[in-house]
Coordinates of C-alpha atoms in Angstrom, one line a residue:
X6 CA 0.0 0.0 0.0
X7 CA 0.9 3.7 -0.6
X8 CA 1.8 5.6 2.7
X9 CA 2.3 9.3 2.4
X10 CA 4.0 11.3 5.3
X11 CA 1.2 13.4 7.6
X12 CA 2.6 16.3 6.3
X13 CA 1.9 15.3 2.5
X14 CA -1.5 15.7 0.7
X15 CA -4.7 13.3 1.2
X16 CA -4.0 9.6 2.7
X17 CA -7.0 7.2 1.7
X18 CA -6.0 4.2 4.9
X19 CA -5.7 4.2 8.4
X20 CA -2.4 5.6 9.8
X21 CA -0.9 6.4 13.2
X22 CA -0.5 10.5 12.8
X23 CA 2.1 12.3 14.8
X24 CA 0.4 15.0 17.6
X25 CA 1.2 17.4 20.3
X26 CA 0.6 14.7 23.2
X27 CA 3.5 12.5 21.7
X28 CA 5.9 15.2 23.5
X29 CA 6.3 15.4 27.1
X30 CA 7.7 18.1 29.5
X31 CA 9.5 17.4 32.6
X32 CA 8.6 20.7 33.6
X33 CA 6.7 23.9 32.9
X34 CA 10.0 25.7 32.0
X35 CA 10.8 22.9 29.2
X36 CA 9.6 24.2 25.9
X37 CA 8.2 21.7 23.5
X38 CA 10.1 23.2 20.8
X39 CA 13.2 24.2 20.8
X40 CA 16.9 23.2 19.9
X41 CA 17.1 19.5 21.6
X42 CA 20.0 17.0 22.4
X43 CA 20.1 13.5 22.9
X44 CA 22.0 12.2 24.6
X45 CA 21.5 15.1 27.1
X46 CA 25.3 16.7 28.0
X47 CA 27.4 14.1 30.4
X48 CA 25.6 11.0 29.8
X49 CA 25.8 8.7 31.0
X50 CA 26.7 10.4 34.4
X51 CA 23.5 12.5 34.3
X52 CA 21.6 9.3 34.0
X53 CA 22.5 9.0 38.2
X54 CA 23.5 12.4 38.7
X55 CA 20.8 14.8 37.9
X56 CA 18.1 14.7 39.6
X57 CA 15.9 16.0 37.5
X58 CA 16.0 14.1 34.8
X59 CA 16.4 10.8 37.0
X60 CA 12.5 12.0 38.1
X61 CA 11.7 12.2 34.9
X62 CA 12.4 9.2 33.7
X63 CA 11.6 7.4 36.6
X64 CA 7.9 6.2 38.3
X65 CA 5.9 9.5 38.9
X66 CA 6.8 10.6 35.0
X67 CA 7.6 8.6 31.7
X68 CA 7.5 5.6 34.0
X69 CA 10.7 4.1 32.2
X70 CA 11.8 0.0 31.7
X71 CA 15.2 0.1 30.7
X72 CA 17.1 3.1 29.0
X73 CA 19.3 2.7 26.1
X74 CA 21.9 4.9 24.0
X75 CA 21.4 4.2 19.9
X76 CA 23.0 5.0 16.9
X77 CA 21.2 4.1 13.1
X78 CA 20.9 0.3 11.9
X79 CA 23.7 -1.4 10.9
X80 CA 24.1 -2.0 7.1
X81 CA 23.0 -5.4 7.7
X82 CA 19.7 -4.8 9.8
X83 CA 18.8 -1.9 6.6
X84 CA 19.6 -4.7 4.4
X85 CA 16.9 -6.9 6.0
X86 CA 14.7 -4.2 6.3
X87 CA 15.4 -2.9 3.0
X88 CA 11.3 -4.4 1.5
X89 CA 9.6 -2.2 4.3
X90 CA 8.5 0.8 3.8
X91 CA 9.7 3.0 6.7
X92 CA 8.6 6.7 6.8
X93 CA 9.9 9.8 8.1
X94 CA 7.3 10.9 10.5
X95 CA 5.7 7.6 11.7
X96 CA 7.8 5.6 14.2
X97 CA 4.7 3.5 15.3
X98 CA 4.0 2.5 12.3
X99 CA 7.4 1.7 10.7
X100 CA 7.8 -0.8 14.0
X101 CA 4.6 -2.6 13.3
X102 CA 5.6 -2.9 9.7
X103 CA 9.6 -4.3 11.0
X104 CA 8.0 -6.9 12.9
X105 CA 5.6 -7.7 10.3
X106 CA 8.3 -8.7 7.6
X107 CA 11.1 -9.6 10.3
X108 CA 9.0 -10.8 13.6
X109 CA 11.3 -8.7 15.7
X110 CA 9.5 -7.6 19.0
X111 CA 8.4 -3.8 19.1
X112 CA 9.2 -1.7 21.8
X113 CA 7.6 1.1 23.3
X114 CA 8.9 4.7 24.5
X115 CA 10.4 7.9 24.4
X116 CA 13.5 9.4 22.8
X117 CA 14.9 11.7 25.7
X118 CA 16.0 15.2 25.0
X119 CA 17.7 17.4 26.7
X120 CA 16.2 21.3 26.1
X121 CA 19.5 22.6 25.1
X122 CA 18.7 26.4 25.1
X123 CA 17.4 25.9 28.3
X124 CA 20.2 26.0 31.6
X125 CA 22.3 22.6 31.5
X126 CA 20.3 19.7 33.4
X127 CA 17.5 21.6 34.0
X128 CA 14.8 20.6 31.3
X129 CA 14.3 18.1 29.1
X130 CA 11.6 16.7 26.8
X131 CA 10.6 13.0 25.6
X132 CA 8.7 11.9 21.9
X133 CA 6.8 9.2 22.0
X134 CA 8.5 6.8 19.8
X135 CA 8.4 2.5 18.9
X136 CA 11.0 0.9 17.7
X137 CA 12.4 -2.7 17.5
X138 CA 14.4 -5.4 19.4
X139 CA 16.5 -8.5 17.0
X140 CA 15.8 -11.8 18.6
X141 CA 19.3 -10.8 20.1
X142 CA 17.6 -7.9 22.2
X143 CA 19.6 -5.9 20.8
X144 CA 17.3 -2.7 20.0
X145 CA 16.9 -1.1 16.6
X146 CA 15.4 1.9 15.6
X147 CA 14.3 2.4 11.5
X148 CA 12.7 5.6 12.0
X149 CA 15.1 8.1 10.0
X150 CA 17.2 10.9 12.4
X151 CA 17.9 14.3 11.9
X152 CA 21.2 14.4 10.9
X153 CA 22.4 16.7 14.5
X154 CA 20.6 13.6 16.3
X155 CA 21.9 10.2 15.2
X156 CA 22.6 9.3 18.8
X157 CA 19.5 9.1 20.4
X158 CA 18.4 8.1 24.2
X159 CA 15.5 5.7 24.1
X160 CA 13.4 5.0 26.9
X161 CA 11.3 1.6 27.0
X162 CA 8.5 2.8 28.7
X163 CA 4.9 1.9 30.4
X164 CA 3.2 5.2 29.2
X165 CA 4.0 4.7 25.6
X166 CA 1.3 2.0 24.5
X167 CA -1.3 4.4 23.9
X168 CA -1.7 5.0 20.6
X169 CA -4.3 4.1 17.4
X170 CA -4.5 4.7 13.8
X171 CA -7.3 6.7 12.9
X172 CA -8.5 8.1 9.2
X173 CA -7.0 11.1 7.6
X174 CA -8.9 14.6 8.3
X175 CA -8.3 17.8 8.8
X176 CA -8.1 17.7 12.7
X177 CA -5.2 14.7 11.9
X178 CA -3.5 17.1 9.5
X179 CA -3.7 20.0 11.8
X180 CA -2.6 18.0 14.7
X181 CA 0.6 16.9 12.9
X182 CA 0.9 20.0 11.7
X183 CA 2.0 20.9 15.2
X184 CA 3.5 18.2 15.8
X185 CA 6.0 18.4 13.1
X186 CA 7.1 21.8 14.4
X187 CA 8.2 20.5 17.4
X188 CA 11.1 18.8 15.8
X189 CA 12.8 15.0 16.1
X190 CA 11.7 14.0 12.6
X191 CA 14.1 13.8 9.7
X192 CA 12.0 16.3 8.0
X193 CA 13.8 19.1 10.7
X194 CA 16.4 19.4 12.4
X195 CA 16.6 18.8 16.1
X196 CA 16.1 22.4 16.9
X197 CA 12.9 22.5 15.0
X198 CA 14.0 24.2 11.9
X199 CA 12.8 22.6 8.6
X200 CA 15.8 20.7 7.3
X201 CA 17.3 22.5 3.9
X202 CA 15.3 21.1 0.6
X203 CA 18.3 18.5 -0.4
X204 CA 18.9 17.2 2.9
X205 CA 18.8 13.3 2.7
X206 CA 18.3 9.9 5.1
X207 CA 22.0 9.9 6.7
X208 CA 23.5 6.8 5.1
X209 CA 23.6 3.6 7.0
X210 CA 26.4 2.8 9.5
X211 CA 28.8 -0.3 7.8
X212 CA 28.5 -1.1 11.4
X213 CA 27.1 -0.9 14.8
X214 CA 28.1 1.7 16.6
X215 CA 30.0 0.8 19.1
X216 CA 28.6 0.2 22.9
X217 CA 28.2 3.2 25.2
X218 CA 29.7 3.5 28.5
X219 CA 28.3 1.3 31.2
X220 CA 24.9 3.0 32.8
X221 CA 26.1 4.2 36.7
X222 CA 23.2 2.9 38.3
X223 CA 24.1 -0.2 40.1
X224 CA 25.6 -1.7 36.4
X225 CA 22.5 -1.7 34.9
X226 CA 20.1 -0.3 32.4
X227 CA 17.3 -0.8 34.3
X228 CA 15.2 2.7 35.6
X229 CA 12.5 0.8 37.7
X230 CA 14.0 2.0 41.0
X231 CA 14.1 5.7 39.8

């Protein structure tokens, strides 16, 4: 079937459509848009150290799993993956469509941003996102990156299963409208700005990027006891 991006002209199926609610603050002060980073500045340190973004991604907030740094798919997984169609602003669906053709597990959650015109460690932001896990575990995320954000901080998360597909309108198409200003899609930057009219999918990694340092919270990337 034909997918076309929400930002694109009339859609005739079902789709998940990108929306305001998919972005969460961790405080009043965090601005939805904005420039954003991920990983936020000193991970993984901050991941133990900062308080603030430890109650974010803990219990009383995004209610996170496990918590992961990731770079693009390997050349290998793309290759796999290479008969999907994947598009730019739909994370949910592209997961669906993984598991579909590959039967790898999806996963549920956030990417995690810090607000990076905001003071250091004091705000930060999370998109709803779904990506996949290889029969490994190891997680991998299709959904194309801006090209300032190919290392991204993904959250598995408890809050992130709410989500349906609903008929094109013009509520959907004002409603990612607004979304897509808020930035995280390949079609901006991080900070928000629409990318230039030549900008392309960064190419695929020849390999996986290489492990990140070692979460400092008792060894593991667990954040139940956040």
């Amino acid at each position: 079937p034909r997918v076309e991006r929400a930002s694109g002209g009339s859609v005739s199926m079902s789709r998940y459509w990108p929306e305001p609610s998919d972005v969460r603050r961790s405080n009043e002060s965090a601005a939805a848009a904005g420039a954003l980073a991920s990983p936020p500045k000193g991970w993984p340190g901050c991941f133990s150290s900062n308080a603030a973004l430890k109650a974010f991604m803990g219990k009383k907030a995004l209610n996170g799993k496990r918590v992961r740094l990731t770079g693009t798919p390997s050349a290998e997984d793309a290759s796999k993956a290479s008969a999907v169609t994947i598009e730019p602003d739909d994370p949910f669906g592209n997961a669906e469509r993984v598991k579909a053709a590959l039967g790898w597990a999806i996963v549920k959650g956030f990417v995690v941003y810090e607000c990076a015109d905001q003071a250091e460690g004091t705000s930060f932001v999370a998109h709803l996102r779904w990506w996949n896990a290889r029969e490994s575990g190891v997680w991998v995320d299709f959904t194309p990156r801006p090209a300032d954000a190919q290392q991204m901080v993904l959250l598995e998360s408890a809050h992130a299963e709410a989500k349906t597909k609903t008929e094109a309108s013009a509520a959907t198409a004002e409603a990612a409208a607004a979304r897509l200003a808020l930035g995280g899609f390949l079609t901006q930057a991080a900070n928000g700005k629409p990318a230039p009219p030549d900008a392309k999918a960064p190419k695929q990694q020849s390999a996986p990027p290489p492990p990140p340092p070692r979460l400092d919270f008792k060894g593991t990337e667990g954040v139940e006891e956040l």
